[in-house]
mmCIF file of C-alpha atoms in Angstrom:
data_model
loop_
_atom_site.group_PDB
_atom_site.id
_atom_site.type_symbol
_atom_site.label_atom_id
_atom_site.label_comp_id
_atom_site.label_asym_id
_atom_site.label_seq_id
_atom_site.Cartn_x
_atom_site.Cartn_y
_atom_site.Cartn_z
ATOM 1 C CA MET A 1 -3.975 7.707 38.583
ATOM 2 C CA SER A 2 -5.443 4.012 37.983
ATOM 3 C CA ASN A 3 -3.443 1.653 35.245
ATOM 4 C CA LEU A 4 -5.822 -0.061 33.819
ATOM 5 C CA LEU A 5 -5.811 -1.178 30.348
ATOM 6 C CA VAL A 6 -7.930 -2.711 27.803
ATOM 7 C CA ILE A 7 -6.545 -3.280 23.881
ATOM 8 C CA SER A 8 -9.483 -5.530 22.210
ATOM 9 C CA THR A 9 -7.950 -7.346 18.281
ATOM 10 C CA THR A 10 -9.326 -8.699 15.113
ATOM 11 C CA ALA A 11 -7.817 -11.098 12.743
ATOM 12 C CA VAL A 12 -4.212 -10.487 14.607
ATOM 13 C CA PRO A 13 -1.340 -13.334 14.197
ATOM 14 C CA ASP A 14 -0.935 -16.329 17.144
ATOM 15 C CA TYR A 15 1.853 -15.148 18.643
ATOM 16 C CA VAL A 16 0.150 -11.398 19.807
ATOM 17 C CA ARG A 17 -2.568 -13.261 22.468
ATOM 18 C CA GLY A 18 -0.758 -15.597 23.285
ATOM 19 C CA SER A 19 1.628 -12.496 23.644
ATOM 20 C CA LEU A 20 -1.378 -10.652 24.953
ATOM 21 C CA SER A 21 -2.341 -13.135 27.328
ATOM 22 C CA ARG A 22 1.209 -12.562 29.388
ATOM 23 C CA TRP A 23 0.657 -10.061 30.945
ATOM 24 C CA LEU A 24 -3.400 -9.295 30.391
ATOM 25 C CA THR A 25 -6.750 -11.466 30.697
ATOM 26 C CA GLU A 26 -8.889 -11.912 28.051
ATOM 27 C CA PRO A 27 -12.465 -12.120 29.653
ATOM 28 C CA ALA A 28 -14.133 -12.457 26.394
ATOM 29 C CA PRO A 29 -12.016 -13.553 22.342
ATOM 30 C CA GLY A 30 -9.613 -11.205 20.952
ATOM 31 C CA LEU A 31 -10.401 -9.086 24.731
ATOM 32 C CA TYR A 32 -7.858 -7.477 27.379
ATOM 33 C CA VAL A 33 -7.652 -6.223 30.328
ATOM 34 C CA GLY A 34 -5.068 -5.709 33.155
ATOM 35 C CA THR A 35 -3.854 -3.607 35.353
ATOM 36 C CA VAL A 36 -0.188 -3.013 34.981
ATOM 37 C CA SER A 37 2.412 -0.061 34.708
ATOM 38 C CA ALA A 38 2.617 2.766 31.825
ATOM 39 C CA ARG A 39 6.149 0.443 30.851
ATOM 40 C CA VAL A 40 4.754 -2.416 30.169
ATOM 41 C CA ARG A 41 1.476 -1.103 28.387
ATOM 42 C CA ASP A 42 3.940 0.593 26.025
ATOM 43 C CA ARG A 43 6.232 -1.871 24.603
ATOM 44 C CA LEU A 44 2.522 -4.642 24.650
ATOM 45 C CA TRP A 45 0.871 -1.600 22.936
ATOM 46 C CA GLU A 46 4.085 -1.527 19.679
ATOM 47 C CA ALA A 47 4.202 -4.933 20.401
ATOM 48 C CA VAL A 48 0.244 -5.047 18.501
ATOM 49 C CA SER A 49 0.379 -2.411 16.567
ATOM 50 C CA ASP A 50 3.969 -3.827 14.763
ATOM 51 C CA ALA A 51 2.367 -6.678 13.596
ATOM 52 C CA VAL A 52 -1.614 -6.177 13.347
ATOM 53 C CA GLU A 53 -0.981 -6.125 9.012
ATOM 54 C CA ASP A 54 -4.450 -6.936 7.685
ATOM 55 C CA GLY A 55 -5.964 -7.203 11.510
ATOM 56 C CA ALA A 56 -6.947 -4.314 13.720
ATOM 57 C CA ALA A 57 -6.351 -3.031 16.968
ATOM 58 C CA VAL A 58 -7.456 -0.737 20.045
ATOM 59 C CA CYS A 59 -6.042 0.492 22.586
ATOM 60 C CA VAL A 60 -7.618 2.165 25.611
ATOM 61 C CA HIS A 61 -5.608 3.601 29.439
ATOM 62 C CA PRO A 62 -6.240 6.085 31.710
ATOM 63 C CA ALA A 63 -4.997 9.642 30.313
ATOM 64 C CA ASP A 64 -4.695 12.804 32.154
ATOM 65 C CA ASN A 65 -5.985 14.818 29.673
ATOM 66 C CA GLU A 66 -10.032 16.248 29.787
ATOM 67 C CA GLN A 67 -11.694 12.406 28.647
ATOM 68 C CA ARG A 68 -10.190 10.998 31.614
ATOM 69 C CA TYR A 69 -8.969 8.123 29.163
ATOM 70 C CA ILE A 70 -6.653 7.962 25.638
ATOM 71 C CA VAL A 71 -7.028 5.702 22.376
ATOM 72 C CA LYS A 72 -4.618 4.314 20.190
ATOM 73 C CA THR A 73 -5.564 2.452 17.134
ATOM 74 C CA ALA A 74 -3.855 -0.173 14.319
ATOM 75 C CA GLY A 75 -5.149 -1.606 11.478
ATOM 76 C CA GLU A 76 -6.564 -0.292 8.317
ATOM 77 C CA ARG A 77 -11.114 -0.234 9.528
ATOM 78 C CA ARG A 78 -13.409 2.034 8.632
ATOM 79 C CA ARG A 79 -13.578 4.094 13.029
ATOM 80 C CA ARG A 80 -10.811 5.947 13.701
ATOM 81 C CA VAL A 81 -9.734 8.505 16.159
ATOM 82 C CA ALA A 82 -9.645 12.327 15.103
ATOM 83 C CA ASP A 83 -8.705 14.614 17.469
ATOM 84 C CA PHE A 84 -12.264 17.786 17.842
ATOM 85 C CA GLU A 85 -10.261 20.473 19.656
ATOM 86 C CA GLY A 86 -8.311 18.139 22.615
ATOM 87 C CA LEU A 87 -11.812 15.417 22.492
ATOM 88 C CA GLN A 88 -10.803 12.304 21.047
ATOM 89 C CA LEU A 89 -13.659 11.251 18.336
ATOM 90 C CA ILE A 90 -14.106 8.520 16.143
ATOM 91 C CA GLU A 91 -15.217 9.140 12.243
ATOM 92 C CA PHE A 92 -15.883 6.490 10.106
ATOM 93 C CA ARG A 93 -13.690 6.978 6.718
ATOM 94 C CA ASP A 94 -16.612 5.675 3.624
ATOM 95 C CA GLU A 95 -16.077 2.713 2.705
ATOM 96 C CA THR A 96 -14.413 3.976 -0.531
ATOM 97 C CA ASP A 97 -11.613 4.664 1.428
ATOM 98 C CA ILE A 98 -10.324 1.175 3.334
ATOM 99 C CA PRO A 99 -7.987 -1.552 2.049
ATOM 100 C CA GLN A 100 -9.570 -3.939 -0.113
ATOM 101 C CA VAL A 101 -8.076 -7.171 2.078
#
C-alpha cells in the first residue's frame, strides 16, 4: 500500500510549518504532500494536532478500509468527520456550535 500523506493546515504556528516542511513538500501555502513511513506519519500528525492552537489541520492517508483512506482533523472548524456505518463523511456543524476565537 502506498504511503502518500497529505496534510492541510490553517493558521498554525510557524514552527509546525517548519517541522512539516522537513519531511513533506509544500506545493501551496499550508498544503503538505509526501511519502513517508507510517511511523513518521503518526509522529508528524501527533506533533501537528498537539500544536494546532487556534488553527486547524486535516490529515489524509491510505488505509485498509472501504474508502482506502482515513481523514483526521485537529482544531475547531465548521466541517468535521462523521462515521456513517464505517464510511467517513464530512458534516457541517451549526455556526453557533463553533467556539469563537
